[in-house]
Each structure stands twice: as structure tokens, then as C-alpha cells.
Amino acid sequence: MPDPTIVAGIDPVPGVAKPDAILVADGVKRRFGGLTAVDVAHFEVQRNTITALIGPNGAGKSTFFNLLTGFDQAQEGTGTFDGQPLRGMPPAKVARAGMVRTFQLTKALEGMSVMENMRLGAQDQPGENFFTAFVPPLWRAREREITEQAHELLHRFKLYEKRDDSAGSLSGGQRKLLEMARALMSKPTMVMLDEPMAGVNPALTESLLDHIIELKEEGMTVLFVEHDMHMVRRISDWVAVMAQGKLIAEGPAGSVMQNEAVQDAYLGAHHDTDLGEDL
Amino acid sequence: MDLLIDALGESFAPATAAFAIAAIGLNFHFGLTGLLNMGQAGFMLLGMYGYAISIRNGLPIWAAILIAMGTAIVFGAILGWPTLKLKGDYLSIVTIAAAEIVRYAGRSQTFVNLTGASVGIRGNEYKGPFEDLSPFPDERITVLWWTYHGSASNSWWLRLVAWTFVGLMLLVFWRLSRSPWGRVLKGIREDEDAVRSLGKNVYWYKMQALIIGGVIGALGGVIWSLGNSVQPDSMGRATTFWIWTLLLLGGAATVFGPVVGSIVFWTALSLVKGLAKLFIPESIMPSTVIEPFALMLVGVTLMLLVIFRPQGLLGNKKELAFHA
Ligand SMILES: Nc1ncnc2c1ncn2[C@@H]1O[C@H](COP(=O)(O)OP(=O)(O)OP(=O)(O)O)[C@@H](O)[C@H]1O
Ligand SMILES: [Mg+2]
């Protein structure tokens, strides 16, 4: 359930400062040739909230994710995560700093089993060092911990029965779940989910929403991209709206959709977008 | 009958072992990591030069082997540094060119004192210390149907050492491919970006894979040179192509694939050549054409393999098939 108290008192205006921001982006610009895909003047994510990033297709949400997580480099702008400057930080380092992401186009490692996918998500496995790898006693104990943690997550994501199957044999929705579970193996402080619900069976989206709420209860911060406004309303404490690369609105889920700029952005581009029943 | 015995003799020949070792190296590149190294022969040739030149200059065997490995480390690092940051085919283009550069440098008169240019280095200039270590008598020995010299050149002693090396390399591959380190490489083979998003330094892992596979290739070269001589043209593009063939034949990403592939490949090649000599009259196919004919048959076999059994003899289709 969205918790209005965490974000109470924050002005619903784009770029507003948050009392305890874990992620800050400032003046971030990304151009592809003549197209400016992202042009965000200022954006902050409040710690330990679920924040939704919404916007019409092509608004620049995924590109913004790529910039924040080091998968793409902005031409201008700076950012910090938990106080560390993000500029020039390679993606692996961003992940090790505690900000992990999933991809809109799911990246399951298809030739590997579900368990191996999960294990790969863990950090601090000494056996990932070339020399240590030769000496199993140096990494077996950690491997057992990792395996246990993976089993627990797979139970939660209803993939336990599939643990020995190859990830390539999973359905599209199951791959989404696997990708999210795998990201959680690193015990991140912040998770960035790019359309986590896309293609997931409606019966499962319910529990997926519960999982996301659980992440918050465990102290994590969640920033996720989603097109389904019902889902967004159900779990988001705060919603940020992008259109044509810019951040055009921010606010609690209940009110942000009433914003005129948002309605223009959506209805201008997509007359058929379902903005939620009580618009 | 002689034909069959000859062909079976090929199955445990030193060259078969040398190619199996080089293919185990390539298995680190392609099988585990998905790297398209098209210059494995270059690594082998560097190993051969490293070993032969060191011995000729009076270094002990262990130092010569370390130098052979060291040259492969340096070569791998130089090749990997600019290419592994880039995606896709840059590595294959650079490795194919670099291996040719090594061969041309070896052939060139500039380094004739070191490499012997296109003539190469004769076996008796560097094989001595290795052959002196042989516990076998200095004469021809017959075991079952096969007669080879005990210690000199293409000997029982070399066979013993070569296959011991194969065993060692198999052990290294087996251990590493089933470790968390190997798991990261397999992840990179499947999707680099996914592995980055999980906090692994992909560039560094690819570098490690390129180097370890290249070092093993260089060791394959050392073994090969102990049964032959150091001759730059014996390690051309065709050699890299054979290594790929037998890796895919046996099954990439499997532990025993490279060894099975090498054994089947060389045995079959010898058998085909023997049969062709026996059954096709000289007037139709002169003996000079037999070698190319056999190789052509191998090429056809490879094509059929890629079409009908892309995972190779031992491979697992779900894990890794050759997507041409
Ligand atoms: N690598 C690229 N090269 C050129 N243009 C790109 C590239 N990546 C994104 N774009 C363009 O940038 C714009 C923003 O794309 P982006 O994928 O970030 O949108 P999005 O908000 O995630 O859309 P969706 O909701 O459809 O996923 C689009 O116009 C897209 O075509
Ligand atoms: Mg997107």
C-alpha cells in the first residue's frame, strides 16, 4: 500500500528536493544525433520509497535508467547515488555500490540453469577470483549461503520448481520474475525495475506487487517504470512523469494524473491509454 | 589392417595431444566465454618460439615453459586491451590479423638469428634437454601394434608427457568451468550486459579468459614443437581452422569435447587418406591430391556437423550450439 506519510510535505512539482534523497540526478542530457532522448533538469528519489517513473512510449524512461546505472553516458549532467558521484562510474561498479537494475527486454542467461542465474547475482563470492576458484574449500561455504538465499528467493517468486531447468525454457513472464529475483541476490539498497510487470500473468502480478512492497519493508528503495496505471496506483508512494525526455510532473499517485501537463502528454500521444478508473 | 593400425596410432600421437590442448584453450575462449579467437595458432607459435629459443640459449626446461606461457600472457593482454571493451567481432578480426603478424614476423629476415626466419628452428637445437629426461631406452620400442622410438622426437616419452599435459589441462578446465569464476564467464557468453548489471567487471573477466586460453594454446605449441620443428608456416590460418573444427566436432563448452574432437579428427583424417590411397587408382587421384581431398572431406563433414549436430559429439544443445 502506498504510504502517504513518507512523502507528506513534499511539494508535487517536478524536480522538487526530497528530505532524504538516495538518488539525485542533475542537468542530465542525452542526445542521439538530433534527438534529445533525456533532458532532466533535476530529479531526486526519496530513500525507502516506491517511486514510479511513468510516461508515454519513447519518453526516455529506459534511457534515463541506462544513464543512472552506468549503461549509457550522458553528454551533460551529474548524479549521485547514496552520496557517491555516478559520473563515469561503470555499470558493474554502480551495481556493487548497491543500485541494481533489471531490463525492459529481459536478460535471462538462457544457456544457464535458473539456479546458476541466481547464484551469479550474489556478491562477495571469493570463488569468482581466478586463483581462488582452484581451491573449492575457499568458496564452498559462501556457495552454500548463496544457494540457500537463492532457494528462498525462488520460493518467493514461485520459481523453485524450475530451479534446475534452463532459463531458456522459462516463459516471458517467468524470465521477468527470474531477472528480478536474480537482482535481489546482491542484497541491494536500491532496485531499478524497467517494466517488471510486462508480460507477467495477472495472477502473478498480484504477488509481484506484494514482493515490491516487501522490498520497501526490508528497507530498500524502488524506482520502477510501468505503463499500467492500476499497478502504479497500488504500490507507489510517489510518481514521476516523463514526456519527450523531460520530467514534467511529480507527486503522489492519487493526484499526479490530474496534472494538466500529464494529461496533455498522455492524451496527446496516446488517446487509448488507460489512466486509471478514478481519473 | 596396417591402415587401421596407422589410423589408431594417430589417435594418441603427440600432434593429436597438442591440438587437443590448443582446443582446450579455445574452449576457454569460445566454449565458456563466447570469445571468437581466430588466432589460436598465433598463441601456439609464440609458445613454440618461446620454448625453443629459451632452450637454445641455455635456459632450463621449466624456465623455457614459463617463458612460453609469458609470451602468451603478453600477447593476450595486447590483443585484449583494445578489443574486449568493444562488442562483437573486433576480437576475431584482430586475432586473425595478429596471428598472421606473428607468423610473418617469425618468417622475416629481421629476426633470423632468433627465429631462423622461414626455415625455422631445427628440432635438434632445442629437443635435447627434453629427450634427455626420458626414462625410456634410447631405441625403438614396440607396444602392441605400434613401434616408436623410446626417447627421440616422435617418441613414447613425448606421448607420455603430451597426454599427461592433456590430462592436466582437462583438470584445469574441469575445475575452473565448474567454479564461480567459470559461472561468470558463462554468464558473459550469454549476455554481457546482464552480467554487468550484477556487478561483475566483464572486461577483466574476458581478459582473464583470453589469457588463460592463450597460455594453454602456447603449451599446446610447445608439445607440438617437441614432435616436429619450429616452422612458422605450420601455424598459419589453417591451423586455427583445424582447432576450431575439432572443438566444434567434439562439443564446445564440454570438458572432453576438445580431446574427443582431436582424436576423432586426426584418426578420421588418417583413415580417409589411407583409404583413398588404397582404393583410388593413381591415374584418377595422384598422391599429391590426396591430402587436399581428405581435407575437403573434413570440410564437408564440418558443414554437415554444423547443420545436423550443432552442439558437437558431446555437447548439450541447450547450453551451447554453434549458431552460424
Ligand atoms: N541507442 C539509441 N539510439 C538512438 N535513439 C535511441 C536509442 N535509445 C533510445 N533512443 C530513442 O530515445 C527515445 C527514448 O527512448 P526510451 O527507450 O528511453 O523510451 P521509453 O520511455 O523507455 O519508452 P517505452 O515506454 O516504449 O519503453 C526514443 O525516441 C528512442 O527512439
Ligand atoms: Mg522503456
mmCIF file of C-alpha atoms in Angstrom, chain B:
data_model
loop_
_atom_site.group_PDB
_atom_site.id
_atom_site.type_symbol
_atom_site.label_atom_id
_atom_site.label_comp_id
_atom_site.label_asym_id
_atom_site.label_seq_id
_atom_site.Cartn_x
_atom_site.Cartn_y
_atom_site.Cartn_z
ATOM 1 C CA MET B 1 44.863 -53.753 -41.334
ATOM 2 C CA ASP B 2 48.005 -51.661 -41.369
ATOM 3 C CA LEU B 3 45.751 -48.857 -42.355
ATOM 4 C CA LEU B 4 43.616 -49.230 -39.277
ATOM 5 C CA ILE B 5 46.655 -49.530 -37.032
ATOM 6 C CA ASP B 6 48.153 -46.403 -38.541
ATOM 7 C CA ALA B 7 44.911 -44.515 -38.070
ATOM 8 C CA LEU B 8 44.558 -45.709 -34.485
ATOM 9 C CA GLY B 9 48.164 -44.713 -33.888
ATOM 10 C CA GLU B 10 47.150 -41.188 -34.827
ATOM 11 C CA SER B 11 44.608 -41.193 -32.025
ATOM 12 C CA PHE B 12 47.367 -40.948 -29.425
ATOM 13 C CA ALA B 13 50.021 -39.190 -31.473
ATOM 14 C CA PRO B 14 51.746 -36.157 -29.909
ATOM 15 C CA ALA B 15 50.206 -33.872 -32.534
ATOM 16 C CA THR B 16 46.746 -35.074 -31.553
ATOM 17 C CA ALA B 17 47.530 -34.212 -27.940
ATOM 18 C CA ALA B 18 48.950 -30.819 -28.941
ATOM 19 C CA PHE B 19 45.826 -29.942 -30.867
ATOM 20 C CA ALA B 20 43.628 -31.195 -28.037
ATOM 21 C CA ILE B 21 45.473 -28.841 -25.683
ATOM 22 C CA ALA B 22 45.137 -25.888 -28.061
ATOM 23 C CA ALA B 23 41.429 -26.690 -28.373
ATOM 24 C CA ILE B 24 41.047 -26.791 -24.584
ATOM 25 C CA GLY B 25 42.450 -23.264 -24.626
ATOM 26 C CA LEU B 26 39.977 -22.257 -27.290
ATOM 27 C CA ASN B 27 37.255 -23.845 -25.191
ATOM 28 C CA PHE B 28 38.011 -21.242 -22.510
ATOM 29 C CA HIS B 29 37.581 -18.561 -25.154
ATOM 30 C CA PHE B 30 34.621 -19.744 -27.132
ATOM 31 C CA GLY B 31 33.039 -22.519 -25.090
ATOM 32 C CA LEU B 32 32.971 -20.712 -21.765
ATOM 33 C CA THR B 33 33.145 -17.034 -22.632
ATOM 34 C CA GLY B 34 31.872 -16.805 -26.194
ATOM 35 C CA LEU B 35 35.032 -15.038 -27.399
ATOM 36 C CA LEU B 36 35.765 -15.554 -31.092
ATOM 37 C CA ASN B 37 39.521 -16.002 -31.065
ATOM 38 C CA MET B 38 40.557 -16.636 -34.651
ATOM 39 C CA GLY B 39 44.246 -16.644 -33.884
ATOM 40 C CA GLN B 40 44.867 -19.632 -31.640
ATOM 41 C CA ALA B 41 47.684 -20.742 -33.983
ATOM 42 C CA GLY B 42 49.432 -17.469 -33.144
ATOM 43 C CA PHE B 43 49.427 -18.362 -29.461
ATOM 44 C CA MET B 44 50.782 -21.814 -30.317
ATOM 45 C CA LEU B 45 53.537 -20.343 -32.474
ATOM 46 C CA LEU B 46 54.550 -17.927 -29.728
ATOM 47 C CA GLY B 47 54.752 -20.840 -27.321
ATOM 48 C CA MET B 48 56.942 -22.742 -29.766
ATOM 49 C CA TYR B 49 59.319 -19.815 -30.242
ATOM 50 C CA GLY B 50 59.324 -19.024 -26.538
ATOM 51 C CA TYR B 51 60.319 -22.569 -25.649
ATOM 52 C CA ALA B 52 62.754 -23.310 -28.463
ATOM 53 C CA ILE B 53 64.633 -20.012 -28.260
ATOM 54 C CA SER B 54 64.907 -20.226 -24.467
ATOM 55 C CA ILE B 55 66.327 -23.751 -24.593
ATOM 56 C CA ARG B 56 68.720 -22.823 -27.364
ATOM 57 C CA ASN B 57 70.010 -20.055 -25.131
ATOM 58 C CA GLY B 58 70.717 -22.495 -22.348
ATOM 59 C CA LEU B 59 67.734 -21.976 -20.085
ATOM 60 C CA PRO B 60 66.342 -24.956 -18.165
ATOM 61 C CA ILE B 61 63.088 -26.572 -19.314
ATOM 62 C CA TRP B 62 60.945 -25.082 -16.565
ATOM 63 C CA ALA B 63 62.133 -21.579 -17.393
ATOM 64 C CA ALA B 64 61.533 -22.165 -21.089
ATOM 65 C CA ILE B 65 57.962 -23.268 -20.371
ATOM 66 C CA LEU B 66 57.414 -20.210 -18.189
ATOM 67 C CA ILE B 67 58.707 -18.001 -20.985
ATOM 68 C CA ALA B 68 56.412 -19.724 -23.493
ATOM 69 C CA MET B 69 53.497 -19.018 -21.152
ATOM 70 C CA GLY B 70 54.692 -15.478 -20.501
ATOM 71 C CA THR B 71 54.758 -14.593 -24.197
ATOM 72 C CA ALA B 72 51.148 -15.794 -24.469
ATOM 73 C CA ILE B 73 50.151 -13.651 -21.478
ATOM 74 C CA VAL B 74 51.699 -10.572 -23.053
ATOM 75 C CA PHE B 75 50.190 -11.355 -26.462
ATOM 76 C CA GLY B 76 46.745 -11.941 -24.951
ATOM 77 C CA ALA B 77 46.896 -8.709 -22.977
ATOM 78 C CA ILE B 78 47.922 -6.723 -26.048
ATOM 79 C CA LEU B 79 45.112 -8.214 -28.120
ATOM 80 C CA GLY B 80 42.503 -7.945 -25.422
ATOM 81 C CA TRP B 81 43.237 -4.437 -24.260
ATOM 82 C CA PRO B 82 41.746 -2.598 -27.263
ATOM 83 C CA THR B 83 39.200 -5.206 -28.358
ATOM 84 C CA LEU B 84 37.491 -6.601 -25.293
ATOM 85 C CA LYS B 85 35.836 -3.290 -24.460
ATOM 86 C CA LEU B 86 34.145 -3.425 -27.831
ATOM 87 C CA LYS B 87 31.354 -5.778 -28.630
ATOM 88 C CA GLY B 88 31.099 -8.374 -31.330
ATOM 89 C CA ASP B 89 33.608 -9.246 -33.945
ATOM 90 C CA TYR B 90 36.507 -6.909 -33.273
ATOM 91 C CA LEU B 91 38.334 -9.593 -31.365
ATOM 92 C CA SER B 92 38.076 -12.083 -34.234
ATOM 93 C CA ILE B 93 39.389 -9.584 -36.758
ATOM 94 C CA VAL B 94 42.256 -8.512 -34.541
ATOM 95 C CA THR B 95 43.231 -12.053 -33.535
ATOM 96 C CA ILE B 96 43.229 -13.316 -37.107
ATOM 97 C CA ALA B 97 45.496 -10.429 -38.105
ATOM 98 C CA ALA B 98 47.709 -10.679 -35.032
ATOM 99 C CA ALA B 99 48.345 -14.383 -35.547
ATOM 100 C CA GLU B 100 49.413 -13.626 -39.117
ATOM 101 C CA ILE B 101 51.668 -10.860 -37.858
ATOM 102 C CA VAL B 102 53.372 -13.314 -35.510
ATOM 103 C CA ARG B 103 53.867 -15.725 -38.384
ATOM 104 C CA TYR B 104 55.229 -13.060 -40.719
ATOM 105 C CA ALA B 105 57.496 -11.673 -38.023
ATOM 106 C CA GLY B 106 58.761 -15.216 -37.491
ATOM 107 C CA ARG B 107 59.408 -15.649 -41.225
ATOM 108 C CA SER B 108 61.050 -12.278 -41.697
ATOM 109 C CA GLN B 109 64.814 -11.992 -42.114
ATOM 110 C CA THR B 110 64.928 -9.262 -39.492
ATOM 111 C CA PHE B 111 64.893 -11.747 -36.620
ATOM 112 C CA VAL B 112 66.753 -14.512 -38.397
ATOM 113 C CA ASN B 113 69.173 -15.009 -35.516
ATOM 114 C CA LEU B 114 66.325 -15.603 -33.160
ATOM 115 C CA THR B 115 63.708 -17.404 -35.242
ATOM 116 C CA GLY B 116 65.632 -18.782 -38.178
ATOM 117 C CA ALA B 117 63.220 -16.913 -40.464
ATOM 118 C CA SER B 118 61.196 -19.092 -42.831
ATOM 119 C CA VAL B 119 63.460 -22.097 -42.289
ATOM 120 C CA GLY B 120 62.561 -22.039 -38.609
ATOM 121 C CA ILE B 121 64.423 -23.777 -35.788
ATOM 122 C CA ARG B 122 65.544 -27.356 -36.296
ATOM 123 C CA GLY B 123 64.410 -29.865 -33.705
ATOM 124 C CA ASN B 124 67.894 -30.885 -32.606
ATOM 125 C CA GLU B 125 68.586 -27.310 -31.488
ATOM 126 C CA TYR B 126 66.054 -27.465 -28.647
ATOM 127 C CA LYS B 127 64.747 -31.008 -28.161
ATOM 128 C CA GLY B 128 67.847 -32.302 -26.388
ATOM 129 C CA PRO B 129 67.116 -31.399 -22.759
ATOM 130 C CA PHE B 130 63.598 -32.803 -23.001
ATOM 131 C CA GLU B 131 64.720 -36.045 -24.600
ATOM 132 C CA ASP B 132 67.493 -36.432 -22.030
ATOM 133 C CA LEU B 133 64.836 -36.620 -19.343
ATOM 134 C CA SER B 134 63.311 -39.698 -20.921
ATOM 135 C CA PRO B 135 63.249 -42.750 -18.647
ATOM 136 C CA PHE B 136 62.781 -44.964 -21.715
ATOM 137 C CA PRO B 137 65.637 -46.684 -23.549
ATOM 138 C CA ASP B 138 67.213 -44.937 -26.478
ATOM 139 C CA GLU B 139 65.856 -47.336 -29.082
ATOM 140 C CA ARG B 140 62.711 -48.263 -30.941
ATOM 141 C CA ILE B 141 60.108 -49.910 -28.764
ATOM 142 C CA THR B 142 57.089 -51.880 -29.886
ATOM 143 C CA VAL B 143 53.945 -51.866 -27.791
ATOM 144 C CA LEU B 144 51.015 -53.844 -29.192
ATOM 145 C CA TRP B 145 50.970 -52.898 -32.874
ATOM 146 C CA TRP B 146 52.900 -49.696 -32.679
ATOM 147 C CA THR B 147 56.612 -49.094 -32.888
ATOM 148 C CA TYR B 148 58.092 -45.753 -31.950
ATOM 149 C CA HIS B 149 61.389 -44.586 -30.616
ATOM 150 C CA GLY B 150 61.658 -44.585 -26.842
ATOM 151 C CA SER B 151 63.007 -41.077 -26.362
ATOM 152 C CA ALA B 152 63.792 -39.224 -29.585
ATOM 153 C CA SER B 153 61.419 -36.840 -31.312
ATOM 154 C CA ASN B 154 58.083 -38.544 -32.103
ATOM 155 C CA SER B 155 58.620 -40.896 -29.184
ATOM 156 C CA TRP B 156 56.826 -42.861 -26.487
ATOM 157 C CA TRP B 157 58.328 -40.431 -23.998
ATOM 158 C CA LEU B 158 56.772 -37.460 -25.805
ATOM 159 C CA ARG B 159 53.450 -39.323 -25.977
ATOM 160 C CA LEU B 160 53.527 -39.888 -22.240
ATOM 161 C CA VAL B 161 54.299 -36.257 -21.463
ATOM 162 C CA ALA B 162 51.892 -34.876 -24.060
ATOM 163 C CA TRP B 163 48.933 -36.855 -22.769
ATOM 164 C CA THR B 164 49.841 -36.062 -19.190
ATOM 165 C CA PHE B 165 49.606 -32.425 -20.201
ATOM 166 C CA VAL B 166 46.235 -33.074 -21.822
ATOM 167 C CA GLY B 167 45.081 -34.618 -18.559
ATOM 168 C CA LEU B 168 46.338 -31.645 -16.573
ATOM 169 C CA MET B 169 44.646 -29.148 -18.852
ATOM 170 C CA LEU B 170 41.415 -31.117 -18.677
ATOM 171 C CA LEU B 171 41.635 -30.937 -14.921
ATOM 172 C CA VAL B 172 42.209 -27.186 -15.054
ATOM 173 C CA PHE B 173 39.237 -26.720 -17.378
ATOM 174 C CA TRP B 174 37.028 -29.015 -15.342
ATOM 175 C CA ARG B 175 37.845 -27.245 -12.091
ATOM 176 C CA LEU B 176 37.504 -23.732 -13.438
ATOM 177 C CA SER B 177 34.407 -24.286 -15.554
ATOM 178 C CA ARG B 178 32.615 -25.634 -12.502
ATOM 179 C CA SER B 179 33.659 -22.799 -10.230
ATOM 180 C CA PRO B 180 32.023 -19.450 -9.573
ATOM 181 C CA TRP B 181 34.711 -17.971 -11.826
ATOM 182 C CA GLY B 182 33.558 -20.154 -14.702
ATOM 183 C CA ARG B 183 29.982 -19.225 -13.950
ATOM 184 C CA VAL B 184 30.774 -15.560 -14.543
ATOM 185 C CA LEU B 185 32.341 -16.462 -17.903
ATOM 186 C CA LYS B 186 29.277 -18.457 -18.931
ATOM 187 C CA GLY B 187 27.130 -15.505 -17.968
ATOM 188 C CA ILE B 188 29.242 -13.276 -20.207
ATOM 189 C CA ARG B 189 28.798 -15.752 -23.041
ATOM 190 C CA GLU B 190 25.031 -15.475 -22.633
ATOM 191 C CA ASP B 191 24.673 -11.730 -22.101
ATOM 192 C CA GLU B 192 27.414 -9.310 -21.136
ATOM 193 C CA ASP B 193 25.096 -6.560 -20.018
ATOM 194 C CA ALA B 194 23.180 -8.814 -17.681
ATOM 195 C CA VAL B 195 26.463 -9.779 -16.025
ATOM 196 C CA ARG B 196 27.480 -6.121 -15.748
ATOM 197 C CA SER B 197 24.161 -5.345 -14.097
ATOM 198 C CA LEU B 198 25.052 -7.966 -11.490
ATOM 199 C CA GLY B 199 28.207 -6.124 -10.541
ATOM 200 C CA LYS B 200 30.897 -8.138 -12.366
ATOM 201 C CA ASN B 201 33.759 -6.461 -14.197
ATOM 202 C CA VAL B 202 33.103 -8.062 -17.582
ATOM 203 C CA TYR B 203 36.176 -6.606 -19.290
ATOM 204 C CA TRP B 204 38.517 -8.045 -16.703
ATOM 205 C CA TYR B 205 36.911 -11.490 -16.858
ATOM 206 C CA LYS B 206 37.129 -11.549 -20.652
ATOM 207 C CA MET B 207 40.776 -10.597 -20.351
ATOM 208 C CA GLN B 208 41.410 -13.445 -17.931
ATOM 209 C CA ALA B 209 39.643 -15.909 -20.241
ATOM 210 C CA LEU B 210 41.581 -14.717 -23.291
ATOM 211 C CA ILE B 211 44.881 -15.027 -21.455
ATOM 212 C CA ILE B 212 44.330 -18.420 -19.831
ATOM 213 C CA GLY B 213 43.088 -19.883 -23.129
ATOM 214 C CA GLY B 214 46.055 -18.371 -24.939
ATOM 215 C CA VAL B 215 48.537 -19.700 -22.384
ATOM 216 C CA ILE B 216 47.089 -23.182 -22.811
ATOM 217 C CA GLY B 217 47.365 -22.703 -26.577
ATOM 218 C CA ALA B 218 51.047 -21.841 -26.127
ATOM 219 C CA LEU B 219 51.575 -25.039 -24.122
ATOM 220 C CA GLY B 220 49.938 -26.925 -26.989
ATOM 221 C CA GLY B 221 52.502 -25.278 -29.233
ATOM 222 C CA VAL B 222 55.379 -26.427 -27.019
ATOM 223 C CA ILE B 223 54.133 -30.023 -27.186
ATOM 224 C CA TRP B 224 53.701 -29.776 -30.928
ATOM 225 C CA SER B 225 57.211 -28.423 -31.422
ATOM 226 C CA LEU B 226 58.699 -31.317 -29.432
ATOM 227 C CA GLY B 227 57.353 -33.738 -32.039
ATOM 228 C CA ASN B 228 58.220 -31.612 -35.051
ATOM 229 C CA SER B 229 60.281 -28.488 -35.551
ATOM 230 C CA VAL B 230 59.563 -24.815 -35.129
ATOM 231 C CA GLN B 231 58.311 -23.722 -38.507
ATOM 232 C CA PRO B 232 56.212 -20.550 -38.755
ATOM 233 C CA ASP B 233 54.206 -21.751 -41.735
ATOM 234 C CA SER B 234 52.991 -24.813 -39.857
ATOM 235 C CA MET B 235 50.989 -22.409 -37.660
ATOM 236 C CA GLY B 236 49.013 -20.474 -40.225
ATOM 237 C CA ARG B 237 45.327 -19.729 -40.527
ATOM 238 C CA ALA B 238 44.623 -23.330 -41.485
ATOM 239 C CA THR B 239 45.860 -24.475 -38.084
ATOM 240 C CA THR B 240 43.454 -22.157 -36.295
ATOM 241 C CA PHE B 241 40.739 -23.536 -38.531
ATOM 242 C CA TRP B 242 41.573 -27.152 -37.533
ATOM 243 C CA ILE B 243 41.443 -26.223 -33.877
ATOM 244 C CA TRP B 244 38.013 -24.708 -34.324
ATOM 245 C CA THR B 245 36.901 -27.736 -36.324
ATOM 246 C CA LEU B 246 37.851 -30.240 -33.712
ATOM 247 C CA LEU B 247 36.454 -28.148 -30.866
ATOM 248 C CA LEU B 248 33.082 -27.899 -32.587
ATOM 249 C CA LEU B 249 33.312 -31.553 -33.602
ATOM 250 C CA GLY B 250 33.821 -32.705 -30.027
ATOM 251 C CA GLY B 251 31.467 -30.199 -28.496
ATOM 252 C CA ALA B 252 32.256 -26.695 -27.246
ATOM 253 C CA ALA B 253 31.785 -25.949 -23.548
ATOM 254 C CA THR B 254 32.143 -29.631 -22.655
ATOM 255 C CA VAL B 255 35.135 -30.886 -20.706
ATOM 256 C CA PHE B 256 36.114 -33.741 -23.035
ATOM 257 C CA GLY B 257 34.914 -32.212 -26.295
ATOM 258 C CA PRO B 258 38.306 -30.866 -27.399
ATOM 259 C CA VAL B 259 40.029 -34.199 -26.722
ATOM 260 C CA VAL B 260 37.377 -36.353 -28.369
ATOM 261 C CA GLY B 261 37.274 -33.908 -31.254
ATOM 262 C CA SER B 262 41.025 -34.042 -31.744
ATOM 263 C CA ILE B 263 41.179 -37.822 -31.586
ATOM 264 C CA VAL B 264 38.273 -38.330 -33.972
ATOM 265 C CA PHE B 265 39.552 -35.651 -36.319
ATOM 266 C CA TRP B 266 43.114 -36.923 -36.721
ATOM 267 C CA THR B 267 42.152 -40.577 -36.775
ATOM 268 C CA ALA B 268 39.497 -39.988 -39.403
ATOM 269 C CA LEU B 269 41.829 -37.857 -41.487
ATOM 270 C CA SER B 270 44.458 -40.574 -41.458
ATOM 271 C CA LEU B 271 41.874 -43.218 -42.299
ATOM 272 C CA VAL B 272 40.456 -41.246 -45.204
ATOM 273 C CA LYS B 273 43.905 -40.630 -46.612
ATOM 274 C CA GLY B 274 44.800 -44.289 -46.265
ATOM 275 C CA LEU B 275 41.612 -45.492 -47.904
ATOM 276 C CA ALA B 276 41.939 -43.025 -50.731
ATOM 277 C CA LYS B 277 45.483 -44.237 -51.437
ATOM 278 C CA LEU B 278 44.302 -47.809 -51.358
ATOM 279 C CA PHE B 279 41.165 -47.679 -53.445
ATOM 280 C CA ILE B 280 41.508 -44.762 -55.819
ATOM 281 C CA PRO B 281 43.997 -45.538 -58.580
ATOM 282 C CA GLU B 282 46.911 -43.210 -59.050
ATOM 283 C CA SER B 283 45.668 -42.310 -62.540
ATOM 284 C CA ILE B 284 42.461 -40.813 -61.126
ATOM 285 C CA MET B 285 43.858 -39.272 -57.990
ATOM 286 C CA PRO B 286 47.606 -38.758 -57.817
ATOM 287 C CA SER B 287 49.091 -38.903 -54.340
ATOM 288 C CA THR B 288 49.650 -35.142 -54.261
ATOM 289 C CA VAL B 289 45.905 -34.604 -54.414
ATOM 290 C CA ILE B 290 45.077 -36.980 -51.596
ATOM 291 C CA GLU B 291 45.903 -34.565 -48.814
ATOM 292 C CA PRO B 292 43.699 -31.742 -50.151
ATOM 293 C CA PHE B 293 40.998 -34.289 -50.936
ATOM 294 C CA ALA B 294 40.988 -35.566 -47.369
ATOM 295 C CA LEU B 295 40.874 -32.045 -46.011
ATOM 296 C CA MET B 296 37.980 -31.249 -48.302
ATOM 297 C CA LEU B 297 36.110 -34.248 -46.922
ATOM 298 C CA VAL B 298 36.783 -32.897 -43.444
ATOM 299 C CA GLY B 299 35.380 -29.539 -44.504
ATOM 300 C CA VAL B 300 32.229 -31.214 -45.756
ATOM 301 C CA THR B 301 31.970 -33.151 -42.517
ATOM 302 C CA LEU B 302 32.231 -29.912 -40.577
ATOM 303 C CA MET B 303 29.437 -28.394 -42.623
ATOM 304 C CA LEU B 304 27.216 -31.407 -42.048
ATOM 305 C CA LEU B 305 28.046 -31.241 -38.376
ATOM 306 C CA VAL B 306 27.078 -27.609 -38.047
ATOM 307 C CA ILE B 307 23.827 -28.363 -39.872
ATOM 308 C CA PHE B 308 22.788 -31.594 -38.168
ATOM 309 C CA ARG B 309 24.532 -31.609 -34.833
ATOM 310 C CA PRO B 310 25.467 -28.036 -33.972
ATOM 311 C CA GLN B 311 26.328 -28.943 -30.396
ATOM 312 C CA GLY B 312 29.067 -31.384 -31.478
ATOM 313 C CA LEU B 313 29.501 -35.019 -30.428
ATOM 314 C CA LEU B 314 29.355 -34.411 -26.675
ATOM 315 C CA GLY B 315 27.675 -31.054 -26.432
ATOM 316 C CA ASN B 316 24.411 -30.016 -24.894
ATOM 317 C CA LYS B 317 22.184 -28.231 -27.346
ATOM 318 C CA LYS B 318 20.518 -26.175 -24.641
ATOM 319 C CA GLU B 319 23.787 -24.817 -23.384
ATOM 320 C CA LEU B 320 25.774 -24.052 -26.452
ATOM 321 C CA ALA B 321 25.291 -24.787 -30.082
ATOM 322 C CA PHE B 322 27.214 -23.244 -32.900
ATOM 323 C CA HIS B 323 24.959 -20.564 -34.304
ATOM 324 C CA ALA B 324 26.470 -19.978 -37.697
#
